[in-house]
Structure formats: structure tokens, C-alpha cells
Amino acid sequence: MGDRILHVEDINVYYGAIHAIKDVSFEVSEGEIVALIGANGAGKSTTLKTLSGLLRSATGAIEFMGESIMHAQPDRLVAKGLAHVPEGRRVFQQMTVEENLEMGAYTRPGSEIAPGLERVYAHFPRLKERRRQVSGTLSGGEQQMLAMGRALMSSPKLLMLDEPSMGLAPILIEQIFDIVRELHEAGTTILLVEQNAQMALSIATRGYVMETGRVTLSGTGRELLENDDVRKAYLGG
Ligand SMILES: Nc1ncnc2c1ncn2[C@@H]1O[C@H](COP(=O)(O)OP(=O)(O)O)[C@@H](O)[C@H]1O
Ligand SMILES: [Mg+2]
């Protein structure tokens, strides 16, 4: 593995009186796919929102590319190479596919838009076919592809995906995971949040299990897939 690009140490995040993230620590190195798995409400999305500057930790440290990002603004973080595809794939519904993708490059010089589009269309030929289509009329799977493509337009050093498989039919879930694997093979480092533990751990280099705001287990993807507690709780025995 390459250098450590994300280091999270002892973060605690609150929503008013609700203590959502409790002493969470983990790291991501260049070239990895790191999976963060756990049941609904475990704190996965809150963790990603904290990394991308939408929420703040009351304690600890978050370092990205060797610098503290505890107090950085979200747009600065995108410019620094941290891209977040949120849960529920929010794309601009009234814009076309290509306009959405162009928006994703807002932190980059204009000269990067055309090569960026080419790169995204190579991974998502479906988006190329539909590039003049208004995004609100895309299927759920296509909107997920668009949200991922838009994030890739910022040329991220770390791509954070929040439940890309949520609400999709099994065949589309397979397609989305194939694309995640392809992006990884093409050199993208990925932090993958999923409730679909089987799929996530089967492509992950390493993983962390979250339960009620804490990291309770970690290991390689394979170790976690074979772990009895993980099997019982997340893999149906
Ligand atoms: N905006 C919010 N206000 C209050 N509590 C929240 C909010 N968002 C999430 N929570 C709570 O924080 C905890 C973690 O939620 P979340 O990070 O969304 O979990 P996950 O993504 O793992 O399903 C849950 O108990 C959830 O109810
Ligand atoms: Mg979530």
C-alpha cells in the first residue's frame, strides 16, 4: 500500500444531545478500498459528513494528505481532493447529465473539463449515451452513476461513497460494485460506506465495523467476511 492519506483519531460528533460518533479512529492509505459497514443508525453517514466538513468533531484529529482538516470548509476539501457522494445521490434534477458532470469540476481549471468528461464516460458509457438527458428522468442506478461521475470530475485523491447500492435492484448493485472495482483498479482510493456488507467486504482491502457510533472491529475484507460475529450480525449467519 501507498502512503496514508486519511488519518482519523478519536473523533466525537454530536447532534445536540445525541452522541452519534464515539471515539472513532481509522485510516485510509493510497490505493486502498476501505469499507465502513454497520447497521442503519451506526454512524456511517455522520462519519463521512464530518470528514467532508459538513459536521464538526468536538475532539481528536482528522488529517488528509498530511494536513489537519478539522476546521476546513467543504469546498476547500473538494479542491484538496476529497470527494463525497452522499447518501441518496443528490444530482441537480433540472440539469442535463453533462451539465451535472461539469458542475463536479467547479474546483478545477476549465482546461480539465473535457478530459474529465472523457474519463468519466469511459467508466460510465451509459452516461455518455444520455449526456443531453435531463437528470431527473434518469433511473435510480443511472443517477447513482451520475453522482459518482460528478465526484470523479474533481479528480479526487479520496472518493467517499455513501451507500451507493441503496435502493437499487440486484443487477444494478452488481454493476455499481463492478464500477467501484474498476475505479479502484484505475488508481482511485475509495472509502466505501455500505449496509450491504457482503458486497462491500468482498471488494475491500480493509474494513471497519461500526456499531452505535463506535468502531467495534477492523481487519482485511477477507478477515471480516470470515469473522463469526460479522457473519451473524451482517451476513445472515
Ligand atoms: N440530523 C440529525 N439529527 C439528529 N440525529 C441524527 C441526525 N442524523 C443522524 N442522526 C442520528 O445519528 C446516529 C447516526 O446516524 P447516521 O450517521 O445517519 O447512521 P448510518 O449512516 O450508519 O445509518 C443515528 O442515531 C441517527 O438517528
Ligand atoms: Mg447512512
Short mmCIF file of C-alpha atoms and ligand atoms in Angstrom, two decimals:
data_model
loop_
_atom_site.label_atom_id
_atom_site.label_comp_id
_atom_site.label_asym_id
_atom_site.label_seq_id
_atom_site.Cartn_x
_atom_site.Cartn_y
_atom_site.Cartn_z
CA MET A 1 0.00 0.00 0.00
CA GLY A 2 0.95 3.60 -0.53
CA ASP A 3 1.14 6.48 1.89
CA ARG A 4 -1.51 7.11 4.46
CA ILE A 5 -3.81 9.75 3.04
CA LEU A 6 -6.52 9.90 5.70
CA HIS A 7 -5.99 9.64 9.41
CA VAL A 8 -8.93 9.90 11.80
CA GLU A 9 -8.24 9.80 15.51
CA ASP A 10 -10.68 9.80 18.41
CA ILE A 11 -13.43 11.89 16.87
CA ASN A 12 -16.69 12.58 18.68
CA VAL A 13 -19.68 14.09 16.92
CA TYR A 14 -22.97 15.25 18.44
CA TYR A 15 -26.36 16.25 17.10
CA GLY A 16 -27.42 18.39 20.04
CA ALA A 17 -27.70 15.91 22.91
CA ILE A 18 -27.29 12.85 20.67
CA HIS A 19 -23.76 11.47 20.80
CA ALA A 20 -23.59 9.98 17.27
CA ILE A 21 -19.83 9.25 16.91
CA LYS A 22 -17.84 7.98 19.88
CA ASP A 23 -14.03 7.94 19.90
CA VAL A 24 -13.80 6.76 16.29
CA SER A 25 -10.36 6.20 14.76
CA PHE A 26 -9.42 4.73 11.40
CA GLU A 27 -7.20 5.33 8.43
CA VAL A 28 -7.01 5.01 4.67
CA SER A 29 -3.84 4.57 2.62
CA GLU A 30 -3.35 5.41 -1.01
CA GLY A 31 -4.62 2.63 -3.28
CA GLU A 32 -7.00 1.05 -0.78
CA ILE A 33 -10.72 0.44 -0.79
CA VAL A 34 -11.70 0.76 2.84
CA ALA A 35 -15.23 -0.33 3.75
CA LEU A 36 -17.15 1.13 6.67
CA ILE A 37 -20.01 -1.22 7.42
CA GLY A 38 -22.72 -1.28 10.05
CA ALA A 39 -26.44 -1.29 10.63
CA ASN A 40 -28.75 1.63 9.98
CA GLY A 41 -28.02 4.36 12.54
CA ALA A 42 -24.49 3.15 13.35
CA GLY A 43 -22.93 6.49 12.42
CA LYS A 44 -21.52 5.82 8.96
CA SER A 45 -23.02 8.84 7.19
CA THR A 46 -22.21 11.09 10.14
CA THR A 47 -18.59 9.99 9.84
CA LEU A 48 -18.45 10.89 6.14
CA LYS A 49 -20.17 14.23 6.74
CA THR A 50 -17.59 15.04 9.40
CA LEU A 51 -14.74 14.19 7.02
CA SER A 52 -16.17 16.43 4.33
CA GLY A 53 -16.57 19.39 6.71
CA LEU A 54 -20.38 19.37 6.96
CA LEU A 55 -20.24 18.42 10.66
CA ARG A 56 -17.51 19.04 13.22
CA SER A 57 -15.82 16.76 15.71
CA ALA A 58 -15.57 18.05 19.25
CA THR A 59 -12.30 16.17 19.85
CA GLY A 60 -9.38 14.36 18.23
CA ALA A 61 -7.75 14.84 14.87
CA ILE A 62 -8.54 14.45 11.17
CA GLU A 63 -5.65 14.63 8.73
CA PHE A 64 -5.97 14.43 4.96
CA MET A 65 -2.87 14.42 2.75
CA GLY A 66 -0.77 15.22 5.80
CA GLU A 67 -2.70 18.32 6.90
CA SER A 68 -5.28 18.86 9.59
CA ILE A 69 -8.75 19.33 8.09
CA MET A 70 -10.63 19.65 11.39
CA HIS A 71 -11.67 23.19 10.55
CA ALA A 72 -11.62 23.20 6.74
CA GLN A 73 -14.64 24.31 4.71
CA PRO A 74 -16.31 21.75 2.43
CA ASP A 75 -15.38 23.47 -0.86
CA ARG A 76 -11.72 23.70 0.24
CA LEU A 77 -11.77 19.99 0.90
CA VAL A 78 -13.11 19.22 -2.58
CA ALA A 79 -10.31 21.35 -4.03
CA LYS A 80 -7.84 19.41 -1.89
CA GLY A 81 -9.04 16.12 -3.36
CA LEU A 82 -11.72 14.85 -1.00
CA ALA A 83 -14.93 13.96 -2.87
CA HIS A 84 -18.13 12.84 -1.13
CA VAL A 85 -21.02 11.15 -2.92
CA PRO A 86 -23.78 11.50 -0.33
CA GLU A 87 -26.45 9.01 0.55
CA GLY A 88 -29.47 9.29 -1.74
CA ARG A 89 -27.40 10.52 -4.72
CA ARG A 90 -28.46 14.13 -4.94
CA VAL A 91 -27.96 15.28 -8.53
CA PHE A 92 -29.30 18.51 -9.99
CA GLN A 93 -32.57 17.20 -11.37
CA GLN A 94 -33.24 20.00 -13.86
CA MET A 95 -29.79 19.92 -15.42
CA THR A 96 -28.62 17.53 -18.08
CA VAL A 97 -26.20 14.74 -17.34
CA GLU A 98 -23.31 16.65 -18.86
CA GLU A 99 -24.15 19.87 -17.01
CA ASN A 100 -24.12 17.92 -13.75
CA LEU A 101 -20.72 16.48 -14.60
CA GLU A 102 -19.35 19.91 -15.48
CA MET A 103 -20.52 21.20 -12.09
CA GLY A 104 -18.40 18.50 -10.49
CA ALA A 105 -15.27 20.15 -11.88
CA TYR A 106 -16.00 23.54 -10.29
CA THR A 107 -12.79 23.49 -8.27
CA ARG A 108 -10.66 22.61 -11.32
CA PRO A 109 -9.30 24.77 -14.14
CA GLY A 110 -11.57 24.88 -17.22
CA SER A 111 -8.99 23.01 -19.28
CA GLU A 112 -9.66 19.88 -17.19
CA ILE A 113 -13.36 19.64 -18.07
CA ALA A 114 -13.03 17.95 -21.46
CA PRO A 115 -10.50 15.30 -20.36
CA GLY A 116 -12.54 14.80 -17.17
CA LEU A 117 -15.70 14.12 -19.17
CA GLU A 118 -13.81 11.66 -21.33
CA ARG A 119 -12.53 9.81 -18.27
CA VAL A 120 -15.98 9.64 -16.69
CA TYR A 121 -17.64 8.50 -19.93
CA ALA A 122 -15.04 5.73 -20.26
CA HIS A 123 -16.17 4.32 -16.89
CA PHE A 124 -19.86 5.10 -17.46
CA PRO A 125 -20.76 4.64 -21.16
CA ARG A 126 -24.40 4.83 -20.09
CA LEU A 127 -23.90 8.45 -19.04
CA LYS A 128 -22.35 9.27 -22.39
CA GLU A 129 -25.39 7.92 -24.22
CA ARG A 130 -27.59 10.07 -22.01
CA ARG A 131 -25.47 13.16 -21.76
CA ARG A 132 -28.14 15.53 -23.09
CA GLN A 133 -30.90 13.98 -20.99
CA VAL A 134 -32.37 15.90 -18.05
CA SER A 135 -31.07 14.17 -14.93
CA GLY A 136 -34.41 13.99 -13.13
CA THR A 137 -35.60 11.49 -15.74
CA LEU A 138 -32.72 9.03 -15.16
CA SER A 139 -33.31 5.73 -13.35
CA GLY A 140 -32.01 5.27 -9.80
CA GLY A 141 -28.98 3.35 -10.99
CA GLU A 142 -28.16 5.98 -13.60
CA GLN A 143 -28.48 8.74 -11.01
CA GLN A 144 -26.03 6.85 -8.79
CA MET A 145 -23.63 6.62 -11.73
CA LEU A 146 -24.07 10.34 -12.35
CA ALA A 147 -23.41 11.21 -8.71
CA MET A 148 -20.24 9.11 -8.80
CA GLY A 149 -19.19 10.57 -12.15
CA ARG A 150 -19.72 14.09 -10.87
CA ALA A 151 -17.47 13.39 -7.88
CA LEU A 152 -14.80 11.99 -10.20
CA MET A 153 -14.79 15.25 -12.16
CA SER A 154 -12.99 16.87 -9.21
CA SER A 155 -10.07 14.42 -9.73
CA PRO A 156 -10.29 13.22 -6.13
CA LYS A 157 -7.44 11.67 -4.17
CA LEU A 158 -10.08 10.03 -1.99
CA LEU A 159 -13.58 9.16 -3.19
CA MET A 160 -16.09 8.66 -0.37
CA LEU A 161 -19.23 6.76 -1.39
CA ASP A 162 -22.21 6.65 0.97
CA GLU A 163 -24.35 3.55 0.30
CA PRO A 164 -24.08 3.51 -3.49
CA SER A 165 -26.18 0.33 -3.62
CA MET A 166 -29.09 1.66 -1.60
CA GLY A 167 -32.49 1.13 -3.20
CA LEU A 168 -31.12 -0.48 -6.36
CA ALA A 169 -32.16 -3.79 -7.91
CA PRO A 170 -29.63 -6.64 -7.50
CA ILE A 171 -28.44 -6.45 -11.11
CA LEU A 172 -27.70 -2.74 -10.74
CA ILE A 173 -25.97 -3.32 -7.42
CA GLU A 174 -23.63 -5.70 -9.25
CA GLN A 175 -22.99 -3.05 -11.89
CA ILE A 176 -22.28 -0.33 -9.36
CA PHE A 177 -19.85 -2.59 -7.47
CA ASP A 178 -18.15 -3.54 -10.74
CA ILE A 179 -17.63 0.14 -11.42
CA VAL A 180 -16.27 0.75 -7.91
CA ARG A 181 -13.80 -2.07 -8.52
CA GLU A 182 -12.85 -0.59 -11.92
CA LEU A 183 -12.31 2.87 -10.44
CA HIS A 184 -10.09 1.31 -7.80
CA GLU A 185 -8.09 -0.57 -10.43
CA ALA A 186 -7.68 2.71 -12.33
CA GLY A 187 -5.98 4.16 -9.24
CA THR A 188 -8.74 5.78 -7.17
CA THR A 189 -8.58 5.38 -3.40
CA ILE A 190 -12.05 4.73 -2.01
CA LEU A 191 -13.80 4.94 1.34
CA LEU A 192 -16.96 2.90 0.88
CA VAL A 193 -19.87 3.10 3.30
CA GLU A 194 -22.35 0.26 2.91
CA GLN A 195 -25.10 -1.66 4.66
CA ASN A 196 -24.51 -4.34 2.03
CA ALA A 197 -21.62 -5.84 3.99
CA GLN A 198 -21.20 -8.88 1.77
CA MET A 199 -20.60 -6.84 -1.37
CA ALA A 200 -18.54 -4.16 0.34
CA LEU A 201 -16.20 -6.54 2.18
CA SER A 202 -15.72 -8.70 -0.89
CA ILE A 203 -14.12 -5.79 -2.76
CA ALA A 204 -12.47 -4.02 0.20
CA THR A 205 -8.79 -4.12 1.06
CA ARG A 206 -9.72 -3.45 4.69
CA GLY A 207 -12.85 -2.72 6.62
CA TYR A 208 -14.18 -1.30 9.86
CA VAL A 209 -17.41 -2.31 11.57
CA MET A 210 -19.41 0.44 13.29
CA GLU A 211 -22.00 -0.16 15.99
CA THR A 212 -23.94 2.62 17.70
CA GLY A 213 -21.30 5.23 16.98
CA ARG A 214 -18.20 3.16 17.71
CA VAL A 215 -15.73 1.14 15.66
CA THR A 216 -16.01 -2.33 17.15
CA LEU A 217 -13.94 -4.43 14.71
CA SER A 218 -11.45 -3.98 11.93
CA GLY A 219 -9.47 -6.18 9.59
CA THR A 220 -8.89 -7.07 5.99
CA GLY A 221 -12.01 -7.54 3.87
CA ARG A 222 -11.47 -11.28 3.96
CA GLU A 223 -10.91 -11.42 7.74
CA LEU A 224 -14.16 -9.59 8.33
CA LEU A 225 -16.07 -11.74 5.84
CA GLU A 226 -14.89 -14.83 7.74
CA ASN A 227 -15.43 -13.39 11.23
CA ASP A 228 -18.21 -15.20 13.13
CA ASP A 229 -19.60 -12.04 14.75
CA VAL A 230 -19.69 -10.23 11.43
CA ARG A 231 -21.32 -13.22 9.75
CA LYS A 232 -24.04 -13.39 12.40
CA ALA A 233 -24.76 -9.69 12.52
CA TYR A 234 -24.34 -8.59 8.90
CA LEU A 235 -24.09 -11.56 6.59
CA GLY A 236 -27.12 -13.62 7.61
CA GLY A 237 -25.11 -16.30 9.52
N1 LIG B 1 -29.65 15.39 11.57
C1 LIG B 1 -29.68 14.57 12.63
N2 LIG B 1 -30.18 14.99 13.81
C2 LIG B 1 -30.20 14.19 14.90
N3 LIG B 1 -29.73 12.93 14.91
C3 LIG B 1 -29.23 12.46 13.77
C4 LIG B 1 -29.17 13.24 12.57
N4 LIG B 1 -28.61 12.48 11.59
C5 LIG B 1 -28.33 11.30 12.16
N5 LIG B 1 -28.70 11.28 13.46
C6 LIG B 1 -28.53 10.15 14.40
O1 LIG B 1 -27.14 9.85 14.49
C7 LIG B 1 -26.94 8.45 14.51
C8 LIG B 1 -26.07 8.04 13.33
O2 LIG B 1 -26.78 8.27 12.11
P1 LIG B 1 -26.12 8.05 10.69
O3 LIG B 1 -24.75 8.58 10.70
O4 LIG B 1 -27.05 8.60 9.67
O5 LIG B 1 -26.07 6.46 10.62
P2 LIG B 1 -25.85 5.49 9.37
O6 LIG B 1 -25.39 6.29 8.21
O7 LIG B 1 -24.84 4.50 9.84
O8 LIG B 1 -27.19 4.84 9.11
C9 LIG B 1 -28.33 7.81 14.50
O9 LIG B 1 -28.69 7.57 15.82
C10 LIG B 1 -29.19 8.89 13.89
O10 LIG B 1 -30.52 8.79 14.36
MG MG B 2 -26.25 6.47 6.35
#
